[in-house]
Short mmCIF file of C-alpha atoms in Angstrom, two decimals:
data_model
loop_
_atom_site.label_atom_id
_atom_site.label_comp_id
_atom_site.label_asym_id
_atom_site.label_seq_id
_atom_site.Cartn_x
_atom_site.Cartn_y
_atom_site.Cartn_z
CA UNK A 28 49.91 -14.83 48.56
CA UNK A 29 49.26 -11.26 46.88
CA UNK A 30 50.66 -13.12 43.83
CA UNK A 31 47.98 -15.66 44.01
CA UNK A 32 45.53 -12.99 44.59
CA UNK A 33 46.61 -10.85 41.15
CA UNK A 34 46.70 -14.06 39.52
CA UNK A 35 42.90 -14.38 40.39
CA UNK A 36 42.03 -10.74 39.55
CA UNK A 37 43.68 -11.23 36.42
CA UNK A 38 41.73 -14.30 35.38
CA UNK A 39 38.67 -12.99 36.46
CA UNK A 40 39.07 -9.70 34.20
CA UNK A 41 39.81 -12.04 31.90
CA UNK A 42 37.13 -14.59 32.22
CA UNK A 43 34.38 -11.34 32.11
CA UNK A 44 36.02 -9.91 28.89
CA UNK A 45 35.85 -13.29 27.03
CA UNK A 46 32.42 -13.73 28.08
CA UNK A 47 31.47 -10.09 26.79
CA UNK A 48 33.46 -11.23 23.39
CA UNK A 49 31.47 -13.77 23.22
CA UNK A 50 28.30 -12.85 24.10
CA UNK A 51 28.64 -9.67 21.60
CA UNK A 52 29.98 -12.45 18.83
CA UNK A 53 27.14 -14.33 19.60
CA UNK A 54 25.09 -13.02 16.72
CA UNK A 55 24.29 -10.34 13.96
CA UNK A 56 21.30 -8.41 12.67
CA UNK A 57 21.16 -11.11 10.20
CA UNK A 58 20.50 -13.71 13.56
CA UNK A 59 17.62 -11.57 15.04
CA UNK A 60 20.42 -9.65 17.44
CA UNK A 61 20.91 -6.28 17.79
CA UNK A 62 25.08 -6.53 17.39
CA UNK A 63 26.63 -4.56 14.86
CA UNK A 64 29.98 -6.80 14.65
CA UNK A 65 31.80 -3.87 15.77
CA UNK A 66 31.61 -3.27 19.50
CA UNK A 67 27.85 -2.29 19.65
CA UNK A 68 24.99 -4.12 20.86
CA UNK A 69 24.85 -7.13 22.96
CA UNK A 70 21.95 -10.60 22.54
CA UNK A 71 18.44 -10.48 23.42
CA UNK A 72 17.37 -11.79 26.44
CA UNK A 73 13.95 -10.69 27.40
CA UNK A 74 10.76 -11.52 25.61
CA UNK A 75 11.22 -11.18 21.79
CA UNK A 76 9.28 -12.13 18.72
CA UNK A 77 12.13 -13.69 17.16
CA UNK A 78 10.71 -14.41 13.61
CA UNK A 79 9.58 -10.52 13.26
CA UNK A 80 13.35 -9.22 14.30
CA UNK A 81 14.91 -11.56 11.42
CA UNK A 82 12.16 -10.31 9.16
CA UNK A 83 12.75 -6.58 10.50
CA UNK A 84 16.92 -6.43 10.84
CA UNK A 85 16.49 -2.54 10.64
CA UNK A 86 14.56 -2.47 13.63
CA UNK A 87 17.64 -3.66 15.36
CA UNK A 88 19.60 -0.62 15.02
CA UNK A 89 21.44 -1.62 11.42
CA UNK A 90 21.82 1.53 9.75
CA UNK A 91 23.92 3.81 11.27
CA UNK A 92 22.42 6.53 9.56
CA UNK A 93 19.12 6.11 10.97
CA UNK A 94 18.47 8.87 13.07
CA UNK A 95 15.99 11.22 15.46
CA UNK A 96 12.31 10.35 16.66
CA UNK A 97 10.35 9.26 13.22
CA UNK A 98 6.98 7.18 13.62
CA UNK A 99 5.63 4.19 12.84
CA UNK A 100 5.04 3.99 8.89
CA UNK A 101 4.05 0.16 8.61
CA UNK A 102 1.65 -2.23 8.94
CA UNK A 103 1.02 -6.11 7.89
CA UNK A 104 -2.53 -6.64 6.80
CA UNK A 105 -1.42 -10.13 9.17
CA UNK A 106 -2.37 -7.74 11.60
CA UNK A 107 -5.93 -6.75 10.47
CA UNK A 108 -8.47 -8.59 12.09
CA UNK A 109 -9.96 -10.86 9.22
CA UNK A 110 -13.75 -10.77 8.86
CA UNK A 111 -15.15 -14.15 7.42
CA UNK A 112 -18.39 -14.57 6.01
CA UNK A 113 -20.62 -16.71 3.73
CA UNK A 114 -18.78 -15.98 0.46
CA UNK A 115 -15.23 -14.32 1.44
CA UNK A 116 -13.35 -12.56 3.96
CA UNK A 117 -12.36 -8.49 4.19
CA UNK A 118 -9.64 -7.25 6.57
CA UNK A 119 -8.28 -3.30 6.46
CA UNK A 120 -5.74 -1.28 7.47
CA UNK A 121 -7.32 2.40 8.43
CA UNK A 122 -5.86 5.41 10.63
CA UNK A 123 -6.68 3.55 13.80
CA UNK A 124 -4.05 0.59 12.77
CA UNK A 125 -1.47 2.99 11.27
CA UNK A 126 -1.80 7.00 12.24
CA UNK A 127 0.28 7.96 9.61
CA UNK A 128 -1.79 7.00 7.27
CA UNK A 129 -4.14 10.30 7.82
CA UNK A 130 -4.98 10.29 3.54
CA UNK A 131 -5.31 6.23 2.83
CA UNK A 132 -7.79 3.20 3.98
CA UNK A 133 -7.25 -0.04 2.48
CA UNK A 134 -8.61 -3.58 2.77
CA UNK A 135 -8.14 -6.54 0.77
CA UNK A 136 -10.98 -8.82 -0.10
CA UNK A 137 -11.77 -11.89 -1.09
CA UNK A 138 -15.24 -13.54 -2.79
CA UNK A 139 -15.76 -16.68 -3.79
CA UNK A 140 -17.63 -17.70 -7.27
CA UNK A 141 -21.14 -15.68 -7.10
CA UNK A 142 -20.72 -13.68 -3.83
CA UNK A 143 -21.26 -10.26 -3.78
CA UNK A 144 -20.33 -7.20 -1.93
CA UNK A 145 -23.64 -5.85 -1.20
CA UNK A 146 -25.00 -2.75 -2.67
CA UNK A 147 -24.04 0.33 -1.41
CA UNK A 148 -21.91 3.60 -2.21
CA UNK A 149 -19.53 5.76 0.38
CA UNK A 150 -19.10 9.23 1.67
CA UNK A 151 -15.40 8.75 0.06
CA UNK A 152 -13.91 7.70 -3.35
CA UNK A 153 -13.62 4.00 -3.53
CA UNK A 154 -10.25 2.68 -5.58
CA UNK A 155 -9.86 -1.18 -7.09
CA UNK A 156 -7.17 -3.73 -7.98
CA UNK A 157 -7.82 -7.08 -9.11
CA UNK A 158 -4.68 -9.36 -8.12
CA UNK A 159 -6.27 -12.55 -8.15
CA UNK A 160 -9.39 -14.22 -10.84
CA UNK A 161 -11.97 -12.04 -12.22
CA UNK A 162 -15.18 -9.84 -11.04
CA UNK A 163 -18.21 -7.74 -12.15
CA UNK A 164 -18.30 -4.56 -10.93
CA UNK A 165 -21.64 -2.34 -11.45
CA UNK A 166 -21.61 1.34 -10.80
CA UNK A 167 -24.90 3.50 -11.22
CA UNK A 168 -24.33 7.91 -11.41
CA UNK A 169 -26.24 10.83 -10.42
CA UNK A 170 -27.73 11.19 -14.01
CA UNK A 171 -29.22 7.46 -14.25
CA UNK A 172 -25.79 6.57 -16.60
CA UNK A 173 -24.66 3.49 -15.90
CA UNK A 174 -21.57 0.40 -16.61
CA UNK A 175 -21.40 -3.10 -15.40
CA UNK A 176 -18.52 -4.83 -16.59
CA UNK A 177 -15.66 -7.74 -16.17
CA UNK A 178 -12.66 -7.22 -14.64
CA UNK A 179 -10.03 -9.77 -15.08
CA UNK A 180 -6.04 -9.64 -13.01
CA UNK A 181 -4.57 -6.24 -13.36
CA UNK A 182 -7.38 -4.10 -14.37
CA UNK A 183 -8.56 -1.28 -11.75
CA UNK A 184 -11.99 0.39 -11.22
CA UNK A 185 -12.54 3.67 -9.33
CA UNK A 186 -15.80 4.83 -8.14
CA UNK A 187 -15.77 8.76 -6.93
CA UNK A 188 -17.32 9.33 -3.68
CA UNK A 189 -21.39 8.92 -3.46
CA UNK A 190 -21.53 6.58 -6.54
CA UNK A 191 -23.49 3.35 -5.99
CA UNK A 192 -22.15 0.34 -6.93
CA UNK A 193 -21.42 -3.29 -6.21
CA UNK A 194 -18.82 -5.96 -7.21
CA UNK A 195 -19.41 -9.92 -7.54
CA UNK A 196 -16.87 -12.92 -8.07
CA UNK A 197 -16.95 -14.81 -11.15
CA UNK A 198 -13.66 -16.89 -11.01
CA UNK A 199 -13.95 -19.94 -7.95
CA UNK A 200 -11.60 -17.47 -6.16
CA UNK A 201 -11.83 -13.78 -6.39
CA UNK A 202 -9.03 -11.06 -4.55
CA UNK A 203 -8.52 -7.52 -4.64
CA UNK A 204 -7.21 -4.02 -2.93
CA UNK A 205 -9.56 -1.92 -1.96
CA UNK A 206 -7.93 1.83 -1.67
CA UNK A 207 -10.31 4.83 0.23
CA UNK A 208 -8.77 8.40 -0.12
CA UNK A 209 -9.72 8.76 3.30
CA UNK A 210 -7.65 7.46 6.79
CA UNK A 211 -10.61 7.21 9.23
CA UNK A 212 -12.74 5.03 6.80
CA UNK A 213 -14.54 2.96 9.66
CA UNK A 214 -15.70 6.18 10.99
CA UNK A 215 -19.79 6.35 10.99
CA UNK A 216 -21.35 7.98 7.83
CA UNK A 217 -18.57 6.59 6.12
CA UNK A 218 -20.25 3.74 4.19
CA UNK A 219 -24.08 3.03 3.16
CA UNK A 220 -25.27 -0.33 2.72
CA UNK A 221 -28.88 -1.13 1.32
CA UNK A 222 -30.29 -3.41 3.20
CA UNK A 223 -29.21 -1.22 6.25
CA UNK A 224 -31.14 1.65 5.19
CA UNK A 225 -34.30 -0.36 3.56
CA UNK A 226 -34.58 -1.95 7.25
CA UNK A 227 -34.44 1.16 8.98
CA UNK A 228 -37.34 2.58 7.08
CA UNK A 229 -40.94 2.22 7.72
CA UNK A 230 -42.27 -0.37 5.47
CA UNK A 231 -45.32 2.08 3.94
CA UNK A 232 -42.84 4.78 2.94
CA UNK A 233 -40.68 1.54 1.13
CA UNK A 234 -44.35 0.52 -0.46
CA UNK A 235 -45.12 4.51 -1.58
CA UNK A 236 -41.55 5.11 -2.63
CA UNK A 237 -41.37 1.48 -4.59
CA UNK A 238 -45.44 1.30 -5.50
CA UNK A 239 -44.90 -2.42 -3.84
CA UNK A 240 -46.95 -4.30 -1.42
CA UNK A 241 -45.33 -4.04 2.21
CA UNK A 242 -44.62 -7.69 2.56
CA UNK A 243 -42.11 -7.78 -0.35
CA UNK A 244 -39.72 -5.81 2.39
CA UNK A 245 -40.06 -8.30 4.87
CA UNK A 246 -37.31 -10.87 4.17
CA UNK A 247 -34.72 -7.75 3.19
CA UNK A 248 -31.50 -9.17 6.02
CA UNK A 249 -30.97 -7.26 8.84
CA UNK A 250 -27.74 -6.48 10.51
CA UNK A 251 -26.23 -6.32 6.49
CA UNK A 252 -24.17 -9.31 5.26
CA UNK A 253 -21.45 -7.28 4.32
CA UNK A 254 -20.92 -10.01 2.08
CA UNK A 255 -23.16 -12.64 0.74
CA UNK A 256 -23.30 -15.82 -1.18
CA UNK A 257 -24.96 -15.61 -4.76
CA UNK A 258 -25.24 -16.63 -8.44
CA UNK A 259 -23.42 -15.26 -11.54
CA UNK A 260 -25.39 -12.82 -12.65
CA UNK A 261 -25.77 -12.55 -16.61
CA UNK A 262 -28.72 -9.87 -17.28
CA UNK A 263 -28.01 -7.55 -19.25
CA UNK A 264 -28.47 -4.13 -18.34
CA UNK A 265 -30.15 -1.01 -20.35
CA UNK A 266 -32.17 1.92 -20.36
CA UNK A 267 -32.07 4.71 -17.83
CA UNK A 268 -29.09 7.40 -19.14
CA UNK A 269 -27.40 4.80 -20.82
CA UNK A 270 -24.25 3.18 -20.46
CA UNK A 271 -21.03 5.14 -19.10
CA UNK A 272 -17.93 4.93 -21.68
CA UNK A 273 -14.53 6.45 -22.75
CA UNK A 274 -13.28 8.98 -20.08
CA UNK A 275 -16.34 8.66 -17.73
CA UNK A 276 -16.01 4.85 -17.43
CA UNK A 277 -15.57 3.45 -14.24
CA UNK A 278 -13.06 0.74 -15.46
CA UNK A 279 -9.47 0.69 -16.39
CA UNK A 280 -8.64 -2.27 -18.30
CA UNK A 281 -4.39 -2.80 -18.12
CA UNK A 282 -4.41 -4.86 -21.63
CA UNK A 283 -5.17 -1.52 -23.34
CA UNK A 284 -2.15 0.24 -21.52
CA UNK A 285 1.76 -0.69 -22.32
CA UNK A 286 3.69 -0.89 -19.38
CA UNK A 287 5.87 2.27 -18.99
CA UNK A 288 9.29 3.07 -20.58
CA UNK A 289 11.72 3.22 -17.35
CA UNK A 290 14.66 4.81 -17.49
CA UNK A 291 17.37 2.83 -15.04
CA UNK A 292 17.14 -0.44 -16.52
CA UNK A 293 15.80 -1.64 -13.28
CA UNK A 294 12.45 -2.81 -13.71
CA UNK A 295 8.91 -1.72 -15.26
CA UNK A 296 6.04 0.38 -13.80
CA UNK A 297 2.44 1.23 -14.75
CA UNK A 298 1.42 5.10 -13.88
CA UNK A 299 -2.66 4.82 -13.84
CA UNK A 300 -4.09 8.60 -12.85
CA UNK A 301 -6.37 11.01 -14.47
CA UNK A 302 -4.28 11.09 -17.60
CA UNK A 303 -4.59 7.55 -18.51
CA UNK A 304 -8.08 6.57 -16.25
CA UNK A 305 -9.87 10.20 -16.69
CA UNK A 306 -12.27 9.79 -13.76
CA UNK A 307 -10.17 8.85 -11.23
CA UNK A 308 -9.64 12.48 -9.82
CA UNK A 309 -8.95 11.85 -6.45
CA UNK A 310 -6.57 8.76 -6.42
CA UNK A 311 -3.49 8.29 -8.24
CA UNK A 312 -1.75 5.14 -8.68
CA UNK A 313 1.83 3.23 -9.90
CA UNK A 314 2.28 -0.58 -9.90
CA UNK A 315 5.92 -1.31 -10.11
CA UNK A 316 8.05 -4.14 -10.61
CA UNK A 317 11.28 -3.99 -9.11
CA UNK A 318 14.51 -6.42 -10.49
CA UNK A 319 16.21 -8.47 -7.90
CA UNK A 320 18.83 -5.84 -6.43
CA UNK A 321 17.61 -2.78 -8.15
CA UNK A 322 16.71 0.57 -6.73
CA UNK A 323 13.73 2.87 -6.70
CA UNK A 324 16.02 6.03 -6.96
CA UNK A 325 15.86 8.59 -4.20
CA UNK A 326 12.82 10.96 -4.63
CA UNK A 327 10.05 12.76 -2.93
CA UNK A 328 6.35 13.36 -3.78
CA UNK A 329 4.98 17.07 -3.52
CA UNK A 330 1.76 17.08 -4.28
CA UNK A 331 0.87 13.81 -1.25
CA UNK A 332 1.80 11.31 1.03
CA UNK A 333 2.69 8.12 -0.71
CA UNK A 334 0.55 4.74 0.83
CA UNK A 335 2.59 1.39 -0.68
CA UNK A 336 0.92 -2.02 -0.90
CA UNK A 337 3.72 -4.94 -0.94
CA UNK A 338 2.24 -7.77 -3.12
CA UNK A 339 5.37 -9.45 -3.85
CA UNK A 340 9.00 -9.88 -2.55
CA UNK A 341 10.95 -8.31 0.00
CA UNK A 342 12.38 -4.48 0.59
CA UNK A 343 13.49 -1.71 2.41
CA UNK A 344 13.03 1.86 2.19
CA UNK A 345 14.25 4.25 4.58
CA UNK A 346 11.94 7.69 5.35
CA UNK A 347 13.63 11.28 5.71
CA UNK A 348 11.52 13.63 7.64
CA UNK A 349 13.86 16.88 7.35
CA UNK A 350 15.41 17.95 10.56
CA UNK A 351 17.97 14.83 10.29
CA UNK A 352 15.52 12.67 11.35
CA UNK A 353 15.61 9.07 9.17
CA UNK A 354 14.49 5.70 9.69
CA UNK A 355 15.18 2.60 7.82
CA UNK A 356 11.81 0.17 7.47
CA UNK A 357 12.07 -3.96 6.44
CA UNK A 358 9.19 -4.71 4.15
CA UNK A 359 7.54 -7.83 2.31
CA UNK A 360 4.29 -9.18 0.63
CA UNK A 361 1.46 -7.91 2.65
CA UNK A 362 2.65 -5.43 4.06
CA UNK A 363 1.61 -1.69 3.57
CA UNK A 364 3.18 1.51 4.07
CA UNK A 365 3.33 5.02 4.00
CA UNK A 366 6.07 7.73 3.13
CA UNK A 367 4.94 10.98 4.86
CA UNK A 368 3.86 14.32 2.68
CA UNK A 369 7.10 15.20 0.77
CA UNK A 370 9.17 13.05 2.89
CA UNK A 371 12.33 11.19 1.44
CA UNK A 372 12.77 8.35 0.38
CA UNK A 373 13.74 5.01 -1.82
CA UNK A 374 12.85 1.52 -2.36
CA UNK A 375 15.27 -1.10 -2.41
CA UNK A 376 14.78 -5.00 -3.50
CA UNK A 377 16.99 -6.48 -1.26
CA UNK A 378 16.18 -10.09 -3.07
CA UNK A 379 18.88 -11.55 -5.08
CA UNK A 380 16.58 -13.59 -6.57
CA UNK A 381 12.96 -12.89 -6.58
CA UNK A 382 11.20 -9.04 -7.81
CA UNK A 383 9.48 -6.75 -5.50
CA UNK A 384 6.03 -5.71 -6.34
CA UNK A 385 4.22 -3.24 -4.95
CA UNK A 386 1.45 -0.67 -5.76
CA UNK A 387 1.77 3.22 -4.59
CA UNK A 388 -1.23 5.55 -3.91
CA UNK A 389 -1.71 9.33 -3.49
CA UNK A 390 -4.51 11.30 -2.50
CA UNK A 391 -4.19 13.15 -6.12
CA UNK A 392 -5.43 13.54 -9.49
CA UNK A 393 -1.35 12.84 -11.01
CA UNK A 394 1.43 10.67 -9.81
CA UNK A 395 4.16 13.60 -9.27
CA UNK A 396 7.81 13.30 -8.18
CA UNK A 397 10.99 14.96 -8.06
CA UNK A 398 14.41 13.07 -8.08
CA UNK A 399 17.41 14.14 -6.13
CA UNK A 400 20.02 12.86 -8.84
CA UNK A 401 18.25 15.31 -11.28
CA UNK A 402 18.00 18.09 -8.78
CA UNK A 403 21.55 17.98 -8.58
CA UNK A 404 22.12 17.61 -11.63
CA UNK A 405 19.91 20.30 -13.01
CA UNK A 406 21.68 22.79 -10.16
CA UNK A 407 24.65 25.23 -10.84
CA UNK A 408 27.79 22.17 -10.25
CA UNK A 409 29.77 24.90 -7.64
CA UNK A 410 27.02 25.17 -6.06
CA UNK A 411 26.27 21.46 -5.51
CA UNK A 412 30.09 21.28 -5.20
CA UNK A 413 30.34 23.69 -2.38
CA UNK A 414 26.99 22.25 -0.06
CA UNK A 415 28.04 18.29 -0.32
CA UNK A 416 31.68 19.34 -0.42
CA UNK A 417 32.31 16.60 -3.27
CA UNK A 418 34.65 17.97 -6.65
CA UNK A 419 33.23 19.70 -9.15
CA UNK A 420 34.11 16.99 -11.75
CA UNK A 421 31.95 14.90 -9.84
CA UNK A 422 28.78 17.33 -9.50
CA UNK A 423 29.13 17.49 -13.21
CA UNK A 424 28.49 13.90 -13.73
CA UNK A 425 25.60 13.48 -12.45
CA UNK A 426 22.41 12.36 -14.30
CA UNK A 427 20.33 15.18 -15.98
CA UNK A 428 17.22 12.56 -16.98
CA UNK A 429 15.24 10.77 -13.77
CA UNK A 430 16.84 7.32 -13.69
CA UNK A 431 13.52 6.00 -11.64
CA UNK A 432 14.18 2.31 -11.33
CA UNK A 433 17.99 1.91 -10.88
CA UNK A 434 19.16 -1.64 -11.72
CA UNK A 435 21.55 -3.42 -9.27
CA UNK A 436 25.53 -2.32 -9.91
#
């Protein structure tokens, strides 16, 4: 009898460990689990989003070096509410969708053949990159100067804060990012629309300030499009201080700027700031093209947070915040980021087949950063020797020139 019953316990220890086996086999990071392979982590059972945890493996607990309490430093514009209206669509990302983001707003838009993003100006510096057909983009200073001109895929504008201006499809289908070098961009005071104002002011002050009749005022829409249908416009446009060129045009046109010698071998990036686009004093900008496997090399930033825009491909990047606090973040097209003021960092393409493309932004007048390869490098080898506790040899070896984008080896 007590053999019977030991035969039972037995079994039964046995039946529970081979169903803990296999429940912990039962998956991978790479399935949407949280199991490491090796003893840690066990399925999901409760409510899950499964297609955002195979698109988010990081999230699951896959790098063992992730560490400490570090926030939130993503969103998906597919999580922006989308405003449609007659002639395009706008959605954003501002400091209410991601509070990290205290220096950055963004939105992409979109405008059909003709439509235009009503007149107006801001209270910040408004930032522009054309990823998709061609627009106008008009921009009027405080002195009466003056530039309308055709933007076509990869050029940028950049209109400093206060400057009126409006922007109008030409192509059947029109896209950009819009960048604001300010988090809180929805708040009130922010942005000043026309129509807004000429409706909100007595119609005799419009006919003294105009010298116009009254009526002309009184088809002027009221709330504001936002956006609003229209035709190509081809006047042309003179007079006043004349037109704005060289360093004080609004406009940077990529065809007159050669993509960037890289060291690294691992891909090709564009630096656009105040020493190649003069007025743009307040936003600084990189577009970078990252080979299948290759690696933006570890760095940090310290003159801003860096804001990232994911137009193409797949990542992952994981943020240091000092005080061994880490955390690894999956990223792909459409998504945006930000990498806290002088925070660590890298970008990996974790495609085998397919570049990653992205655009970085800093509240600046200069894209700066320092590499911790050259660091290193560029410190007394015992010393380096003695803190990572590696050989000197070693410490010798490393690279004295930032290797930037590091191709896949």
């Amino acid at each position: 009898m007590r053999l019977l019953q030991a035969s039972s316990l037995l079994l039964a220890v046995y039946g529970a460990s081979a169903s803990l086996i296999e429940r912990q086999s039962s998956g991978s990071f790479e399935d949407g689990q949280p199991i490491d392979g090796e003893g840690k982590g066990a399925p999901l059972s409760g409510g899950t989003n499964h297609e955002l945890d195979l698109q988010n493996p990081d999230n699951l607990g896959r790098q063992s070096t992730d560490n400490g309490v570090v926030p939130n430093v993503k969103w998906s514009f597919s999580d922006s509410k989308t405003r449609i209206l007659r002639g395009g669509w706008v959605r954003e990302q501002v400091v209410t969708d991601l509070p990290t983001s205290k220096e950055i707003a963004s939105a992409q838009q979109h405008l059909t053949k003709g439509s235009i993003r009503e007149l107006h100006w801001h209270r910040v510096a408004e930032w522009g990159y054309v990823y998709a057909g061609s627009i106008t983009v008009s921009g009027v200073d405080e002195n009466g100067q003056f530039q309308v001109t055709k933007l076509e895929e990869g050029d940028i504008w950049y209109f400093p804060k206060g400057i009126a201006h409006t922007v109008q499809g030409l192509d059947d289908e029109n896209e950009f990012l819009l960048i604001f070098d300010d988090g809180d961009f929805d708040a009130v005071g922010t942005t000043f629309n026309v129509d807004d104002w000429i409706t909100h002011t007595p119609k005799s002050i419009l006919a003294k300030n105009f010298g116009l009749p009254e009526s002309v005022f009184g088809s002027v829409p009221s709330p504001n499009p936002y956006i609003t249908n229209g035709t190509v416009d081809n006047h042309t446009v003179t007079g006043g201080g004349g037109e704005l060129t060289g360093n004080a045009s609004f406009a940077y046109y990529s065809k007159d700027h050669p993509l960037e010698e890289v060291p690294g071998g691992g891909g090709s990036l564009r630096i656009v700031d105040s020493r190649t686009f003069p007025i743009a004093t307040t936003i600084a900008a990189t577009v970078v093209t990252l080979q299948p496997g290759a690696l933006r090399e570890l760095h940090w930033h310290p003159n801003a947070e860096e804001w990232l825009y994911f137009h193409k491909g797949q990542g992952r990047a994981t943020v240091f915040l000092g005080s061994a606090a880490a955390r690894t973040f999956d990223f792909r097209a459409g998504d945006t980021g930000v990498f806290p003021d002088n925070s660590g960092h890298y970008i990996e393409n974790t495609s085998n087949t397919d570049d990653l493309v992205w655009i970085e932004i800093y509240k600046s007048d200069r894209v700066e950063d320092i590499s911790l390869t050259q660091w290193l490098a560029l410190t007394p080898a015992g010393i380096v020797a003695d803190t990572l506790k590696i050989p000197v040899d070693v410490a010798e070896t490393l690279q004295k020139e930032k290797q930037i984008l590091i191709k896949n080896r």
